[in-house]
mmCIF file of C-alpha atoms in Angstrom:
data_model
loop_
_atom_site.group_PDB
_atom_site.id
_atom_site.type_symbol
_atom_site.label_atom_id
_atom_site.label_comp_id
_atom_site.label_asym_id
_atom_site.label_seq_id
_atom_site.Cartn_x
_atom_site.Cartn_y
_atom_site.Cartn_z
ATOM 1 C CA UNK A 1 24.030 -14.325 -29.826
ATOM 2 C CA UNK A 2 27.135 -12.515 -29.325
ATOM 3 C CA UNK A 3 27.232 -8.856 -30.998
ATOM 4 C CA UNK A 4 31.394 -8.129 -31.694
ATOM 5 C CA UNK A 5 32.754 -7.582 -28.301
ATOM 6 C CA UNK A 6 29.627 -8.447 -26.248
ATOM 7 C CA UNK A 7 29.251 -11.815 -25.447
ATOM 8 C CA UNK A 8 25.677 -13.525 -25.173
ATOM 9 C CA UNK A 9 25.246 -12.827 -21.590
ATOM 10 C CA UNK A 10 26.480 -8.903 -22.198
ATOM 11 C CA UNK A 11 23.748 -8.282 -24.663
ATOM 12 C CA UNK A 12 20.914 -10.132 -22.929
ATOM 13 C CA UNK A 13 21.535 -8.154 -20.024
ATOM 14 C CA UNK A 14 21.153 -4.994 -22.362
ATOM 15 C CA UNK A 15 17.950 -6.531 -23.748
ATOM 16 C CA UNK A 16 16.740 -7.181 -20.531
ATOM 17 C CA UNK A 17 17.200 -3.459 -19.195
ATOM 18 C CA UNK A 18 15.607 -2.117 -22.384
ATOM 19 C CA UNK A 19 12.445 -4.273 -22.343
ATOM 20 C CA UNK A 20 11.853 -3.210 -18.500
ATOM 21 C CA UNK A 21 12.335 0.382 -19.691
ATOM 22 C CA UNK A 22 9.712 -0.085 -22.601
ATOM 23 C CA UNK A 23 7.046 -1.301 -20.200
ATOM 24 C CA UNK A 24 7.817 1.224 -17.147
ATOM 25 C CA UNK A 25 8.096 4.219 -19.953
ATOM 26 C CA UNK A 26 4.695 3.729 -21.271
ATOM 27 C CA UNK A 27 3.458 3.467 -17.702
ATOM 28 C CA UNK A 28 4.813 6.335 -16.182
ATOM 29 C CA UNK A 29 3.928 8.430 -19.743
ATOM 30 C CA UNK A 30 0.473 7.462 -19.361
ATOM 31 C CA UNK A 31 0.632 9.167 -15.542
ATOM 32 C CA UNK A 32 1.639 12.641 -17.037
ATOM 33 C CA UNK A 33 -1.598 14.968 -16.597
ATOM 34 C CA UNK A 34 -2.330 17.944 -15.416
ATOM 35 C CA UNK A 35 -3.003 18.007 -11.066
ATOM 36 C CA UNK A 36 -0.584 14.852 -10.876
ATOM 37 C CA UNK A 37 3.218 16.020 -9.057
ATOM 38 C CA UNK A 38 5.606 15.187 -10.638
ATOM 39 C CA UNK A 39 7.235 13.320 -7.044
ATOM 40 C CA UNK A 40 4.343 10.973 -7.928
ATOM 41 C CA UNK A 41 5.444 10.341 -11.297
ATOM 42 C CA UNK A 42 9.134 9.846 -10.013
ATOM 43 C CA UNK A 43 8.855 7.313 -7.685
ATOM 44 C CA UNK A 44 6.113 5.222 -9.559
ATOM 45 C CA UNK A 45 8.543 4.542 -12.119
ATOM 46 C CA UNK A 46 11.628 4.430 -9.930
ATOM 47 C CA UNK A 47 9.758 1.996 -7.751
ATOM 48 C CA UNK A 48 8.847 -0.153 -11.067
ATOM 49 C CA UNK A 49 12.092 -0.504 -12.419
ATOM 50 C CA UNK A 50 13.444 -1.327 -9.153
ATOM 51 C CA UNK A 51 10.694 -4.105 -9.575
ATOM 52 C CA UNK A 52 11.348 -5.480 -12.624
ATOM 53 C CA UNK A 53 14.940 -5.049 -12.811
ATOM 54 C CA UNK A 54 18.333 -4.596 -10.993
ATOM 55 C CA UNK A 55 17.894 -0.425 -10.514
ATOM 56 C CA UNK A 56 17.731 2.626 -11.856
ATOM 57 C CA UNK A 57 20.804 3.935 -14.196
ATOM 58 C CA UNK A 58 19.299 7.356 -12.891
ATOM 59 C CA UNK A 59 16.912 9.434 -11.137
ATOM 60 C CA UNK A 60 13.979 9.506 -13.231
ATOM 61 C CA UNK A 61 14.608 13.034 -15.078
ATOM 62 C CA UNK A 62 11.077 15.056 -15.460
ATOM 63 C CA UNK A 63 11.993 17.813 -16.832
ATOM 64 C CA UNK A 64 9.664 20.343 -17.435
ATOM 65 C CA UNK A 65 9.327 23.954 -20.775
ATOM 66 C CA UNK A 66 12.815 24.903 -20.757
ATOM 67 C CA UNK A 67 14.442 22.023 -18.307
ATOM 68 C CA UNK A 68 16.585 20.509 -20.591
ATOM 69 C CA UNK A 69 17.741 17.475 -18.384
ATOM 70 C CA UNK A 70 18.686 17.045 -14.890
ATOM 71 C CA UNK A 71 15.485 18.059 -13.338
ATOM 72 C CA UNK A 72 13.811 15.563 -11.019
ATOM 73 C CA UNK A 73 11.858 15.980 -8.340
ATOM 74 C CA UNK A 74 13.466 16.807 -4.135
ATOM 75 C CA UNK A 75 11.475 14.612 -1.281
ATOM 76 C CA UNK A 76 8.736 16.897 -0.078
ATOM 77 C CA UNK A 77 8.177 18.178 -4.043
ATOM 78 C CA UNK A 78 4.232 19.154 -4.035
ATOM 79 C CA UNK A 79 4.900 20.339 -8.011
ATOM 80 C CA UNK A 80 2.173 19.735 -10.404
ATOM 81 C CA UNK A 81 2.089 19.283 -14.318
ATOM 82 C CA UNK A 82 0.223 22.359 -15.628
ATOM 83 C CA UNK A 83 -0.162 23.085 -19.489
ATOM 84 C CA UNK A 84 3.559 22.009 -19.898
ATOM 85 C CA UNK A 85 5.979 20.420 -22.506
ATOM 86 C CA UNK A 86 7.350 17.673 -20.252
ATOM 87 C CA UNK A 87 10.576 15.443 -21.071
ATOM 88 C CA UNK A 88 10.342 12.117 -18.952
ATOM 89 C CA UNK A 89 13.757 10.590 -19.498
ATOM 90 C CA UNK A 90 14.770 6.862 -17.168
ATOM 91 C CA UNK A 91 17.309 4.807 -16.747
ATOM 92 C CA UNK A 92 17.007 0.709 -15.691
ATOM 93 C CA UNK A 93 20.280 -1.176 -15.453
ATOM 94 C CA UNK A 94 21.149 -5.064 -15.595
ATOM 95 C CA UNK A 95 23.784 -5.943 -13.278
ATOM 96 C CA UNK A 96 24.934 -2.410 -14.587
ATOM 97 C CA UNK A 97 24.071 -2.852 -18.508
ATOM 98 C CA UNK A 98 22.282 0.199 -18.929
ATOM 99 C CA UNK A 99 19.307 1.321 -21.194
ATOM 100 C CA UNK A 100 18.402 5.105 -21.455
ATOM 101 C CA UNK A 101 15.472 6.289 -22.884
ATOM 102 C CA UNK A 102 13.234 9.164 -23.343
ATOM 103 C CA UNK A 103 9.833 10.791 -24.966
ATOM 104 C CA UNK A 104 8.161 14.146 -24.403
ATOM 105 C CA UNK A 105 4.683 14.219 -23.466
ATOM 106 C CA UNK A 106 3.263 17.580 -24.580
ATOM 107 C CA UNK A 107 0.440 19.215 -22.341
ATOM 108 C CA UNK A 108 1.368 22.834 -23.834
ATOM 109 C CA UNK A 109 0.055 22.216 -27.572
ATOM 110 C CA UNK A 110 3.204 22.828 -28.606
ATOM 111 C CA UNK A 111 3.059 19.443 -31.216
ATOM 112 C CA UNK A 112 5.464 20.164 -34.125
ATOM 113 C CA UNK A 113 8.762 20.441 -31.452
ATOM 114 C CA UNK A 114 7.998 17.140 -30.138
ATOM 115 C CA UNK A 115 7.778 15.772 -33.553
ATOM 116 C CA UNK A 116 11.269 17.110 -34.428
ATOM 117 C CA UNK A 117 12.554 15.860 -32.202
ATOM 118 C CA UNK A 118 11.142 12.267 -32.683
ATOM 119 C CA UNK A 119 11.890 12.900 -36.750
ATOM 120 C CA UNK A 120 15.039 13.720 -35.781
ATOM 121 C CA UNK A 121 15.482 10.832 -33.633
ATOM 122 C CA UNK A 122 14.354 8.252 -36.482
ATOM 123 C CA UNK A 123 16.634 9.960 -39.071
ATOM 124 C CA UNK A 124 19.548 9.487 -36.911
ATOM 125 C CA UNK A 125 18.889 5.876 -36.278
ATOM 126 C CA UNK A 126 18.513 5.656 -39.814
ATOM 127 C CA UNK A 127 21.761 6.057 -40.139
ATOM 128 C CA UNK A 128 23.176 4.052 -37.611
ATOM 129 C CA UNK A 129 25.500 0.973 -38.311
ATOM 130 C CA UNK A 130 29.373 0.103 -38.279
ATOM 131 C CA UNK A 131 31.433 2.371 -40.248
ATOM 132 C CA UNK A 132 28.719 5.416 -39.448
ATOM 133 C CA UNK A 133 30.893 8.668 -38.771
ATOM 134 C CA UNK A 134 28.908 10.416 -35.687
ATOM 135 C CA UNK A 135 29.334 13.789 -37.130
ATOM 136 C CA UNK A 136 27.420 12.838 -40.145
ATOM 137 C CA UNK A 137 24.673 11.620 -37.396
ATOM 138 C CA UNK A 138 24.899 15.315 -35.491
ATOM 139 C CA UNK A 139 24.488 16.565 -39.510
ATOM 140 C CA UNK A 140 21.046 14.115 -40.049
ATOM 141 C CA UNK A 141 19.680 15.275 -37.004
ATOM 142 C CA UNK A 142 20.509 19.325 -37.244
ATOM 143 C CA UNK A 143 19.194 19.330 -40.774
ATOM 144 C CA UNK A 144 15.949 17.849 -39.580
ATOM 145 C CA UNK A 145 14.891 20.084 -36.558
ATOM 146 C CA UNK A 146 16.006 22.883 -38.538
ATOM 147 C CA UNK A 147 13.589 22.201 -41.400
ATOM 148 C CA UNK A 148 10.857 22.320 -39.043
ATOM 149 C CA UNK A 149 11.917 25.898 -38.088
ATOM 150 C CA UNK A 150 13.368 24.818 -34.692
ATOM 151 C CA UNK A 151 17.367 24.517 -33.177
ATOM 152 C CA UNK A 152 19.157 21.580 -32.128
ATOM 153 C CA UNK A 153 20.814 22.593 -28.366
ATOM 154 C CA UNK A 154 24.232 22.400 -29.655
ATOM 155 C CA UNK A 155 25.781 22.053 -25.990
ATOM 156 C CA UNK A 156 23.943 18.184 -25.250
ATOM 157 C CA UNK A 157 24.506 15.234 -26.884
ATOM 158 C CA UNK A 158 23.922 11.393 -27.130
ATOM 159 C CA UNK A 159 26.412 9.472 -25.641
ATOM 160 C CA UNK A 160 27.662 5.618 -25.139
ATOM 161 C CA UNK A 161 26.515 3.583 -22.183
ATOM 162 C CA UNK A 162 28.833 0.708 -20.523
ATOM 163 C CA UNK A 163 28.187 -0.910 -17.183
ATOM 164 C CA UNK A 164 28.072 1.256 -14.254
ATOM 165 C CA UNK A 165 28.496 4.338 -16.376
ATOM 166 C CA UNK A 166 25.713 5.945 -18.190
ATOM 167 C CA UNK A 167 27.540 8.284 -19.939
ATOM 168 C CA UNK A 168 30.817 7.162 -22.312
ATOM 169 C CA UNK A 169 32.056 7.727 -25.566
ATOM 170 C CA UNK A 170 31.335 7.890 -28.372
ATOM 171 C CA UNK A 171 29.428 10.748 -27.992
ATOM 172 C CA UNK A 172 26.808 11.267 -30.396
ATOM 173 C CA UNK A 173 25.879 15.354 -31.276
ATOM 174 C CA UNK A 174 23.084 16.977 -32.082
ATOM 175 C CA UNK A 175 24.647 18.861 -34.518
ATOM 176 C CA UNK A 176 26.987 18.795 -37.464
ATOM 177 C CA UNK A 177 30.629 18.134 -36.667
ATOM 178 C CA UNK A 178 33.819 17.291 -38.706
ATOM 179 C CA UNK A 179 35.329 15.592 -36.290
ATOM 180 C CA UNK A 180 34.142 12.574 -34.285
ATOM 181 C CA UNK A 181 34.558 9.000 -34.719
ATOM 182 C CA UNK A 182 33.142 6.384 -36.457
ATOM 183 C CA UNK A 183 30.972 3.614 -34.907
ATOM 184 C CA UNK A 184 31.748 -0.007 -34.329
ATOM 185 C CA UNK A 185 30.027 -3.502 -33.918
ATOM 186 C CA UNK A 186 29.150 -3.747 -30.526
ATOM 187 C CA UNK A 187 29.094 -0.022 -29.627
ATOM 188 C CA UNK A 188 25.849 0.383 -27.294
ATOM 189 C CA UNK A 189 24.747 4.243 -27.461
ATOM 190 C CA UNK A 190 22.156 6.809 -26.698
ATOM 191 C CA UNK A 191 20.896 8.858 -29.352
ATOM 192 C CA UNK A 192 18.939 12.101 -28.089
ATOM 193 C CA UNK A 193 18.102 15.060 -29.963
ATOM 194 C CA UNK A 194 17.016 17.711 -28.124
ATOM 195 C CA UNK A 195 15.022 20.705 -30.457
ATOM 196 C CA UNK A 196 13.850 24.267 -29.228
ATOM 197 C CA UNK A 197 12.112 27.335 -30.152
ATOM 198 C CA UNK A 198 15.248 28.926 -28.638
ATOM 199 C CA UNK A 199 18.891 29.992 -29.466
ATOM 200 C CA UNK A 200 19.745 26.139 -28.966
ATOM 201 C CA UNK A 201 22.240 26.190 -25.879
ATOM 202 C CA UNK A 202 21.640 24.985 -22.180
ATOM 203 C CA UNK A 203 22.691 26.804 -18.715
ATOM 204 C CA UNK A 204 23.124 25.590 -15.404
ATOM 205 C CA UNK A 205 20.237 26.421 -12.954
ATOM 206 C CA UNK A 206 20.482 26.831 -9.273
ATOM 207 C CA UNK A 207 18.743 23.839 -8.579
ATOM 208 C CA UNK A 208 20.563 20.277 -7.870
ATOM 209 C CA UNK A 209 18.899 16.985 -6.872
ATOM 210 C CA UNK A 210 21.041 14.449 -8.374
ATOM 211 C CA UNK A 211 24.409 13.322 -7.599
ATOM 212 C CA UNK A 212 27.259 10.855 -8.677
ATOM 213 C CA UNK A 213 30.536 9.480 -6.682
ATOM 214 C CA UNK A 214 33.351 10.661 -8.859
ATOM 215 C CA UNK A 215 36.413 10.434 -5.970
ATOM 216 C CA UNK A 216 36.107 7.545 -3.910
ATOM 217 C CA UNK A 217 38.490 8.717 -0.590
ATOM 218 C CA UNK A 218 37.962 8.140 3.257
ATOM 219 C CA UNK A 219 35.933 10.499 4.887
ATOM 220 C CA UNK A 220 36.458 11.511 8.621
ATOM 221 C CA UNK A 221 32.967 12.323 9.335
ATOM 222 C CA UNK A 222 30.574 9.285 10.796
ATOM 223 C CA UNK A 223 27.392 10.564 8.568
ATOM 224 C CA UNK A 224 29.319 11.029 5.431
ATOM 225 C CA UNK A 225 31.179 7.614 5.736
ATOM 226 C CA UNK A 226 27.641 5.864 6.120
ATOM 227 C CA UNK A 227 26.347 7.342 3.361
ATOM 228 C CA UNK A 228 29.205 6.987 1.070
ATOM 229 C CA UNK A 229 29.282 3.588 2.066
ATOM 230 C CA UNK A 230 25.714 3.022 0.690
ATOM 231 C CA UNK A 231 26.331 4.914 -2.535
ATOM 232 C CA UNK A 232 29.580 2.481 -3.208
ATOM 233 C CA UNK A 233 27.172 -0.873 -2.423
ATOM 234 C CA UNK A 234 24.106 0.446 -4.293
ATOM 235 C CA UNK A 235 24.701 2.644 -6.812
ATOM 236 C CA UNK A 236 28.892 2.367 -7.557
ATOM 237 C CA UNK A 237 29.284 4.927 -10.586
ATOM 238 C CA UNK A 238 25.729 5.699 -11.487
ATOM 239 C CA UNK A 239 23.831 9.113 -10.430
ATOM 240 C CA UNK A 240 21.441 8.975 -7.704
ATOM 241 C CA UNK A 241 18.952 11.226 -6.026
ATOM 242 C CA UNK A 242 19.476 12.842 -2.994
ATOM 243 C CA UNK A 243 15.687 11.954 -1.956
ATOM 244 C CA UNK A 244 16.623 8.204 -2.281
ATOM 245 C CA UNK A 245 17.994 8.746 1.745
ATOM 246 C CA UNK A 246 16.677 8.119 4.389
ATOM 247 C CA UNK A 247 17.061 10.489 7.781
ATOM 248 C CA UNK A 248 17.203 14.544 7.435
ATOM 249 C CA UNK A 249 21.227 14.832 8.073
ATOM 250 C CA UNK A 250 21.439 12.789 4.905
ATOM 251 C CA UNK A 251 21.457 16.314 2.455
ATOM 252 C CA UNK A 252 23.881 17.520 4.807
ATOM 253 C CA UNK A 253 26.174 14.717 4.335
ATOM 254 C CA UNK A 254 25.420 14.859 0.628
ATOM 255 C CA UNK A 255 26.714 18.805 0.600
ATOM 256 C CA UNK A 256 29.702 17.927 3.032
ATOM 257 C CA UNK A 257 30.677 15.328 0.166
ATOM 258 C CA UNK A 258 29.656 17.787 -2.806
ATOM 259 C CA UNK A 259 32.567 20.198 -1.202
ATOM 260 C CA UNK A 260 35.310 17.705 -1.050
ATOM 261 C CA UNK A 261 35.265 16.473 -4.462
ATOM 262 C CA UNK A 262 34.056 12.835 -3.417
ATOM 263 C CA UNK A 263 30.406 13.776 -5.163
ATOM 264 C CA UNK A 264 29.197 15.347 -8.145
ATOM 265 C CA UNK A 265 25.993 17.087 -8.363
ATOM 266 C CA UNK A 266 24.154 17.694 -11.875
ATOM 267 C CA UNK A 267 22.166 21.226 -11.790
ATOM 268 C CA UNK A 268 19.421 21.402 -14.059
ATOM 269 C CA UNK A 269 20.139 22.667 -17.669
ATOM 270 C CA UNK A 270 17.821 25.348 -18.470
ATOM 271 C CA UNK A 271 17.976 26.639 -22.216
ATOM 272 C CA UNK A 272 19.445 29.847 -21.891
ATOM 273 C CA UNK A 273 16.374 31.813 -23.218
ATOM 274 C CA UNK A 274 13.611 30.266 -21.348
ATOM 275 C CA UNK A 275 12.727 28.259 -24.142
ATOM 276 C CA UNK A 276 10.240 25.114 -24.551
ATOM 277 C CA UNK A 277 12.575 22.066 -24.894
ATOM 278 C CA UNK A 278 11.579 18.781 -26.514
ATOM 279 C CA UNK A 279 13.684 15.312 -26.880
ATOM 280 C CA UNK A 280 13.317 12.202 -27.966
ATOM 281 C CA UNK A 281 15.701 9.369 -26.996
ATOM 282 C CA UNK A 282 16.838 5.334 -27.565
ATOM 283 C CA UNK A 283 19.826 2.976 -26.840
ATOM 284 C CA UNK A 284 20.655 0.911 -29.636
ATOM 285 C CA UNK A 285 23.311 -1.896 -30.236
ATOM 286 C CA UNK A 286 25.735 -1.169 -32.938
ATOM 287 C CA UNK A 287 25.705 -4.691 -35.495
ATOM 288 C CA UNK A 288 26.749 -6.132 -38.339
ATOM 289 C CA UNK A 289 24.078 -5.234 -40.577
ATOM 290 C CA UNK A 290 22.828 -2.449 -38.784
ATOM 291 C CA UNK A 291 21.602 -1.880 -35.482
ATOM 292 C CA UNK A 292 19.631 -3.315 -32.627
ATOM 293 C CA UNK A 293 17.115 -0.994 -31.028
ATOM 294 C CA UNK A 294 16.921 -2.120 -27.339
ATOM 295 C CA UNK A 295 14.404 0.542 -25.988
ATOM 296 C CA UNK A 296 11.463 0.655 -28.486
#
């Protein structure tokens, strides 16, 4: 059945990528221990949604206490999952129809963030259907976190998802806001609260595994053409991780790219006081009566 602008094809597609990212999420959660790396956890669900379904929207994001997003792990990553508050966040795509999704899985005994998060989370999709203003959402999910003692990082926010691009409007924040817009039949977005113990706002780190093609230009040099080549067949507009190449010049292609503006990389976001960081994530279709949660 068609939902507004998405015809039947559109939203099965959606469907699809969610239900693939339901079964690969609980798999990969279930993984998350202490002594397991978390390279292994990466590419066991990479390498499952790549099974089930078309490909990843995104590196699989682990991050880790005060990683905030954009953490995942480089090719020869021996890292291990200690007592740790760990935020596993993936991406599968349908010919390009995205589903994002994420849970925490605490090892640090650190409970009540992760649940504001997830209260959060619920209260926000509580809210959800056509007509919804997304500042009122950002309101819903501030007051929630905040009555469990906690911030909202006020610098990250949920976001729509189209094909081939996993982050659109209308962007969805995490705390109040008078403006915004309001949401329509057939929007498809990612709600995300992130809550700390921190001030509530995320820095870049130093550290940079993923990337995105954001120029696409000629390139004179015979390794960077090759490689930019395979990012336009395989990936298009979605992030991808600079592990995912084969050969050791590849990273220095990647960098030669990075410098002229033909690639984007995505540091890790650290919260700015070294703060525990927990989120909670789904993609839901906006409908007539409400929503449609593809990713629980």
């Amino acid at each position: 059945m068609s939902i507004g602008p998405l015809d039947d094809e559109t939203v099965e597609k959606y469907r699809e990528a969610g239900e693939v990212l339901r079964t690969v999420m609980d798999e990969s959660a279930e993984m998350v221990e202490p002594g397991v790396t978390h390279l292994e956890v990466a590419e066991y669900a990479e390498d499952r949604i790549r099974e089930l379904a078309d490909g990843c929207a995104f590196p699989a994001n682990i991050s880790v206490n005060e990683e905030a997003s954009h953490a995942s792990p480089g090719r020869d990553d021996d890292t291990v999952f200690g007592e740790d508050m760990v935020c596993l966040d993936l991406g599968v795509h349908v010919d390009g129809y995205i589903a994002d999704s994420a849970v925490t899985v605490d090892l640090s005994g650190n409970d009540e963030l992760v649940e504001s998060a997830e209260e959060a989370l619920d209260a926000a999709l509580d809210m959800v259907e056509a007509g919804a203003h997304t500042g009122k959402i950002g309101a819903e999910i501030e007051d929630v976190i905040r009555g469990y003692g906690y911030t909202p990082v006020l610098n990250l926010s949920g976001h729509g998802v189209e094909q081939w691009d996993a982050h659109t409007d209308p962007t969805i924040p995490n705390r109040g806001a008078d403006r915004g817009v309001e949401l329509e039949v057939g929007d498809v977005v990612a709600i995300e609260p992130f809550a700390t113990d921190g001030s509530g706002k995320v820095t870049e780190g130093s550290k940079n595994e993923i990337y995105s093609l954001v120029h696409d230009r000629s390139v004179r040099d015979r390794m960077s053409r090759k490689l930019l080549d395979e990012v336009r067949e395989k990936y298009k507009l979605l992030p991808f991780a600079a592990r995912w190449f084969e050969g050791g010049r590849s990273e220095m292609a990647i960098r030669r790219l990075e410098q002229q503006g033909v690639l984007r990389g995505y540091p890790v976001l650290k919260e700015e006081d070294g703060a525990m960081v927990g989120q909670a994530e789904d993609t839901v279709i906006v409908t007539e009566d409400g929503y449609e949660n593809i990713t629980r």
